[in-house]
Coordinates of C-alpha atoms and ligand atoms in Angstrom, one line a residue:
M1 CA -4.2 16.2 -35.3
G2 CA -2.6 17.1 -32.0
Q3 CA -1.8 14.4 -29.6
R4 CA -4.6 15.0 -27.1
L5 CA -7.0 15.0 -29.9
R6 CA -5.7 11.7 -31.3
L7 CA -6.0 10.2 -27.9
K8 CA -9.5 11.5 -27.3
S9 CA -10.5 10.1 -30.8
A10 CA -8.8 6.7 -29.9
E11 CA -11.0 6.6 -26.7
H12 CA -14.2 7.5 -28.8
R13 CA -13.4 4.5 -31.2
G14 CA -13.1 2.3 -28.2
E15 CA -16.6 3.5 -27.1
T16 CA -18.1 3.1 -30.5
V17 CA -16.8 -0.6 -30.6
A18 CA -18.0 -1.2 -27.2
R19 CA -21.4 -0.1 -28.4
E20 CA -21.6 -1.7 -31.9
V21 CA -19.6 -4.9 -31.5
G22 CA -19.8 -5.3 -27.8
K23 CA -23.3 -5.3 -26.2
G24 CA -23.1 -1.8 -24.7
V25 CA -23.5 -2.8 -21.2
L26 CA -21.0 -3.2 -18.5
P27 CA -18.9 -5.3 -18.2
I28 CA -17.7 -5.0 -21.9
D29 CA -16.1 -8.3 -22.9
P30 CA -13.1 -7.8 -25.0
F31 CA -12.7 -11.5 -25.5
A32 CA -16.1 -11.6 -27.1
I33 CA -15.3 -8.6 -29.4
A34 CA -12.2 -10.5 -30.6
A35 CA -14.1 -13.5 -31.2
D36 CA -16.7 -11.7 -33.3
R37 CA -13.8 -10.5 -35.5
G38 CA -12.4 -14.0 -35.8
I39 CA -9.2 -12.9 -33.8
L40 CA -7.9 -15.9 -31.7
V41 CA -7.0 -14.7 -28.2
Q42 CA -4.8 -16.8 -26.0
P43 CA -2.7 -16.4 -22.8
K44 CA 1.0 -16.5 -23.0
A45 CA 3.1 -17.2 -19.7
D46 CA 6.6 -16.4 -20.9
T47 CA 6.5 -13.0 -22.3
D48 CA 9.5 -10.5 -21.7
S49 CA 9.1 -8.3 -18.8
G50 CA 7.1 -5.2 -19.6
V51 CA 5.3 -6.9 -22.5
S52 CA 1.6 -6.7 -21.8
G53 CA 0.5 -8.6 -25.0
M54 CA 1.1 -9.2 -28.6
L55 CA -0.7 -8.8 -31.8
L56 CA 0.1 -11.4 -34.5
R57 CA -0.6 -11.1 -38.2
H58 CA -0.6 -13.8 -40.9
G59 CA -2.0 -12.3 -44.2
D60 CA -5.4 -10.9 -43.2
S61 CA -5.6 -13.1 -39.9
F62 CA -4.9 -11.8 -36.8
G63 CA -4.3 -13.4 -33.2
I64 CA -3.8 -11.9 -29.7
M65 CA -1.6 -13.2 -27.0
Y66 CA -1.9 -11.4 -23.5
A67 CA 0.7 -11.8 -20.8
T68 CA -0.2 -13.6 -17.6
H69 CA 2.9 -12.6 -15.4
I70 CA 0.6 -10.3 -13.7
P71 CA -2.4 -12.3 -12.4
S72 CA -5.0 -9.8 -12.6
E73 CA -8.2 -10.0 -14.6
G74 CA -8.4 -6.3 -15.1
F75 CA -4.7 -6.1 -16.4
Q76 CA -5.3 -8.9 -18.8
R77 CA -8.6 -7.6 -20.0
F78 CA -7.0 -4.3 -20.5
S79 CA -4.1 -5.9 -22.5
V80 CA -6.6 -7.6 -24.8
G81 CA -8.4 -4.3 -25.1
H82 CA -5.1 -2.5 -26.2
E83 CA -4.4 -5.0 -28.8
L84 CA -7.9 -4.6 -30.2
G85 CA -7.0 -1.0 -30.4
H86 CA -4.2 -1.7 -32.8
F87 CA -6.7 -3.7 -34.8
F88 CA -9.5 -1.3 -34.9
L89 CA -7.7 2.2 -35.0
D90 CA -7.0 3.6 -38.5
G91 CA -3.4 3.3 -39.4
H92 CA -2.2 1.1 -36.6
I93 CA -1.9 -2.2 -38.6
D94 CA 0.0 -0.4 -41.5
H95 CA 2.3 1.2 -38.9
I96 CA 3.0 -1.6 -36.4
L97 CA 2.4 -4.7 -38.7
P98 CA 2.6 -3.9 -42.3
D99 CA 3.7 -7.4 -43.1
D100 CA 3.2 -10.9 -41.4
G101 CA 4.8 -10.8 -37.9
V102 CA 4.3 -10.0 -34.4
H103 CA 4.0 -6.7 -32.4
A104 CA 4.8 -6.6 -28.8
S105 CA 3.0 -4.2 -26.6
H106 CA 3.5 -2.4 -23.4
A107 CA -0.1 -1.4 -22.3
G108 CA -1.0 0.5 -19.2
F109 CA -0.1 4.1 -20.0
T110 CA 3.6 3.5 -19.3
S111 CA 4.9 3.7 -22.9
V112 CA 5.6 7.3 -24.7
D113 CA 5.1 5.7 -28.2
P114 CA 2.0 7.4 -29.6
Y115 CA 0.7 4.1 -31.1
E116 CA 1.0 2.5 -27.7
L117 CA -0.9 5.3 -25.9
E118 CA -3.6 5.5 -28.4
A119 CA -4.1 1.9 -28.2
D120 CA -4.2 2.4 -24.3
H121 CA -6.6 5.2 -24.6
F122 CA -8.8 2.8 -27.1
S123 CA -8.8 0.2 -24.3
A124 CA -10.0 2.6 -21.6
G125 CA -12.9 3.8 -23.9
L126 CA -13.8 0.2 -24.9
L127 CA -13.8 -1.1 -21.3
M128 CA -15.2 2.0 -19.6
P129 CA -17.2 4.0 -22.1
S130 CA -17.9 7.3 -20.5
K131 CA -21.7 7.4 -20.7
L132 CA -22.1 4.0 -19.0
F133 CA -19.3 4.8 -16.6
L134 CA -20.8 8.1 -15.5
R135 CA -24.2 6.7 -15.0
E136 CA -22.7 4.0 -12.8
L137 CA -20.4 6.3 -11.0
D138 CA -23.3 8.6 -10.0
K139 CA -24.3 5.7 -7.5
C140 CA -20.8 4.9 -6.4
G141 CA -19.9 7.9 -4.1
Q142 CA -16.5 9.4 -4.3
G143 CA -12.9 8.4 -3.8
L144 CA -11.3 5.0 -3.4
K145 CA -14.6 3.3 -2.8
A146 CA -16.0 4.7 -6.1
V147 CA -12.9 3.5 -7.9
E148 CA -13.3 0.1 -6.3
S149 CA -17.1 -0.2 -7.2
M150 CA -16.5 0.7 -10.8
A151 CA -13.5 -1.6 -11.2
R152 CA -15.8 -4.5 -10.0
M153 CA -18.4 -3.3 -12.4
C154 CA -16.1 -2.9 -15.3
R155 CA -13.8 -5.8 -14.4
T156 CA -10.9 -3.7 -14.9
S157 CA -7.9 -3.0 -12.7
L158 CA -7.8 -0.4 -9.9
T159 CA -5.2 1.5 -11.7
A160 CA -6.9 1.8 -15.1
T161 CA -10.3 2.5 -13.3
A162 CA -8.8 5.3 -11.2
I163 CA -7.2 7.0 -14.2
R164 CA -10.6 6.8 -16.0
Y165 CA -12.2 8.1 -12.8
A166 CA -10.0 11.1 -12.7
E167 CA -10.5 11.9 -16.4
L168 CA -14.3 11.7 -16.3
T169 CA -15.5 12.9 -13.0
D170 CA -16.9 16.3 -12.1
D171 CA -15.5 16.0 -8.5
A172 CA -12.0 17.4 -7.4
V173 CA -9.8 14.3 -7.6
A174 CA -6.1 13.3 -8.1
V175 CA -4.9 10.0 -8.6
V176 CA -1.3 9.1 -7.7
M177 CA 0.6 6.1 -8.3
S178 CA 3.9 5.7 -6.6
T179 CA 6.8 3.3 -5.9
N180 CA 8.9 3.8 -2.8
N181 CA 9.5 7.5 -2.5
T182 CA 8.7 8.3 -6.0
I183 CA 5.7 9.4 -7.9
S184 CA 5.3 7.2 -11.2
Y185 CA 2.5 9.3 -12.5
C186 CA -0.5 11.5 -11.4
F187 CA -3.8 12.2 -13.1
I188 CA -6.0 15.1 -12.0
S189 CA -9.6 15.8 -12.8
D190 CA -10.6 19.0 -14.4
T191 CA -12.0 20.3 -11.3
M192 CA -8.9 19.9 -9.2
K193 CA -6.9 21.5 -12.1
S194 CA -8.9 24.5 -11.5
L195 CA -7.2 25.2 -8.1
P196 CA -5.0 28.3 -8.5
E197 CA -1.3 28.6 -7.7
I198 CA -0.5 24.9 -7.2
S199 CA 2.0 22.7 -8.9
W200 CA 1.3 19.2 -9.8
P201 CA 4.3 16.9 -9.1
R202 CA 6.2 15.6 -12.1
K203 CA 6.6 12.0 -13.2
G204 CA 9.9 10.8 -11.2
S205 CA 9.5 13.5 -8.6
L206 CA 9.6 12.7 -4.8
L207 CA 6.5 12.1 -2.9
P208 CA 5.9 15.0 -0.4
P209 CA 7.6 13.4 2.5
S210 CA 5.0 14.6 5.1
T211 CA 2.1 12.7 3.4
A212 CA 0.5 9.5 4.6
T213 CA 1.3 7.9 1.4
A214 CA 5.2 8.6 1.9
R215 CA 4.9 7.1 5.4
F216 CA 2.9 4.0 4.0
N217 CA 5.5 3.5 1.3
E218 CA 8.2 3.2 3.9
E219 CA 7.0 -0.2 4.8
P220 CA 7.1 -2.2 1.7
R221 CA 5.4 -5.2 3.3
R222 CA 2.3 -3.1 3.6
V223 CA 2.5 -2.4 -0.1
A224 CA 3.0 -6.1 -0.8
A225 CA 0.1 -7.0 1.6
A226 CA -2.4 -4.7 -0.3
D227 CA -2.8 -2.9 3.0
R228 CA -4.6 0.4 3.2
S229 CA -4.3 3.7 5.1
E230 CA -6.2 7.0 4.9
A231 CA -5.6 10.5 6.2
E232 CA -7.4 13.9 6.3
V233 CA -5.0 16.5 4.7
D234 CA -4.8 19.7 3.0
V235 CA -4.4 19.8 -0.9
S236 CA -1.5 22.0 -0.2
D237 CA 0.3 19.2 1.7
W238 CA 0.4 17.6 -1.7
F239 CA 0.5 20.3 -4.2
G240 CA 2.0 23.5 -2.2
G241 CA 0.7 26.8 -3.2
D242 CA -1.7 29.0 -1.1
S243 CA -4.8 27.1 -2.0
S244 CA -6.1 25.5 1.1
A245 CA -8.8 22.9 0.8
E246 CA -9.6 19.9 2.9
A247 CA -9.0 16.7 1.2
M248 CA -9.2 12.9 1.9
E249 CA -6.1 10.9 1.2
E250 CA -6.9 7.2 0.5
I251 CA -4.1 4.8 0.0
V252 CA -4.0 1.1 -1.1
G253 CA -1.0 -1.1 -1.9
L254 CA -1.2 -2.9 -5.2
G255 CA 0.4 -6.2 -4.1
Q256 CA 3.1 -7.7 -6.1
Y257 CA 2.8 -5.0 -8.6
G258 CA 4.9 -3.0 -6.2
K259 CA 3.2 0.3 -6.5
T260 CA 0.7 2.3 -4.4
L261 CA -2.4 3.9 -5.5
T262 CA -3.4 7.1 -3.6
V263 CA -6.8 8.7 -4.4
L264 CA -7.1 12.5 -3.3
T265 CA -10.6 13.8 -3.1
C266 CA -11.5 17.2 -2.2
P267 CA -15.2 17.4 -1.6
T268 CA -15.4 21.1 -0.8
L269 CA -14.0 22.2 -4.1
V270 CA -16.9 23.1 -6.4
D271 CA -16.6 22.8 -10.2
E272 CA -17.2 26.0 -12.2
T273 CA -15.1 25.5 -15.2
Y274 CA -15.9 21.9 -16.2
Q275 CA -18.2 22.9 -19.0
E276 CA -15.5 24.8 -20.7
E277 CA -13.9 21.5 -21.8
D278 CA -11.4 22.8 -24.4
E279 CA -11.2 20.3 -27.2
N280 CA -8.4 21.9 -28.9
E281 CA -6.1 21.7 -26.0
D282 CA -2.9 20.1 -27.4
A283 CA -1.5 18.6 -24.1
Y284 CA -2.0 15.0 -23.2
L285 CA -3.8 14.4 -19.9
E286 CA -0.8 12.8 -18.2
E287 CA 1.3 15.7 -19.2
S288 CA -0.8 18.1 -17.2
W289 CA 1.8 18.2 -14.4
T290 CA 1.9 22.0 -14.6
P291 CA -1.5 23.4 -13.8
R292 CA -3.3 25.1 -16.6
F293 CA -5.3 28.1 -15.3
R294 CA -8.5 28.7 -16.8
R295 CA -9.2 32.2 -16.2
Ligands
LIG301 ZN1 0.7 -2.2 -28.5

């Protein structure tokens, strides 16, 4: 199975567990799902930096510890969902915890380890099942406002919600996470990907200097203070190329996390290719930095 398919399948498994073990209504409660399986869940204050949580094994008994250095309910619930992914996904326990011991996780789409990524996708599917998510998203409008409404409803972080939004929406949307003048990652909706002749920024590349996000990040206190900004732009300001389309750039600082979330929405771009969702595409969503032309 190719990586993209494995990640999709992990996401589906999360959705199934949300329906069958969770109650199938938002917000899905990962703590209740763990309790249902007899898994003890506890906070852990003194984790190494970058560790989001841990799965512990003793014989056939399992426990979850989740990091609390980021005081965000959404981050902590996502971390617990990630550990549940290792518990529920086929082959994970055999790989990461074949014997008694502890597995330390790096949740949040930052790891390149396929098991970590699968657990992240499981967690996204668990906490934001596509059907429930899309039904509610319909009532939430577009852009950052929609992301914030959905984050409240799912009790998920703005970041995880924005990524799920870009993945599921029919709208032309790009979600960019940045630190200082650098792009940490960028997720793009299928409709946005259909724009011809534009190049998506790569992980670690510089923010386009003329954008409102670049100016916003020049003032770190605004990021720390969770300040906001917005600007009317053209998609070519961000992605180059000859395609011109008006877009809204909405920016919010993520506080002590030190990152900035930008949501680009392009309301004039109409989706024509969305139905052709190609199941056998072998590229992982986040690796779609280079545009995939669908014609
Ligand atoms: Zn893990």
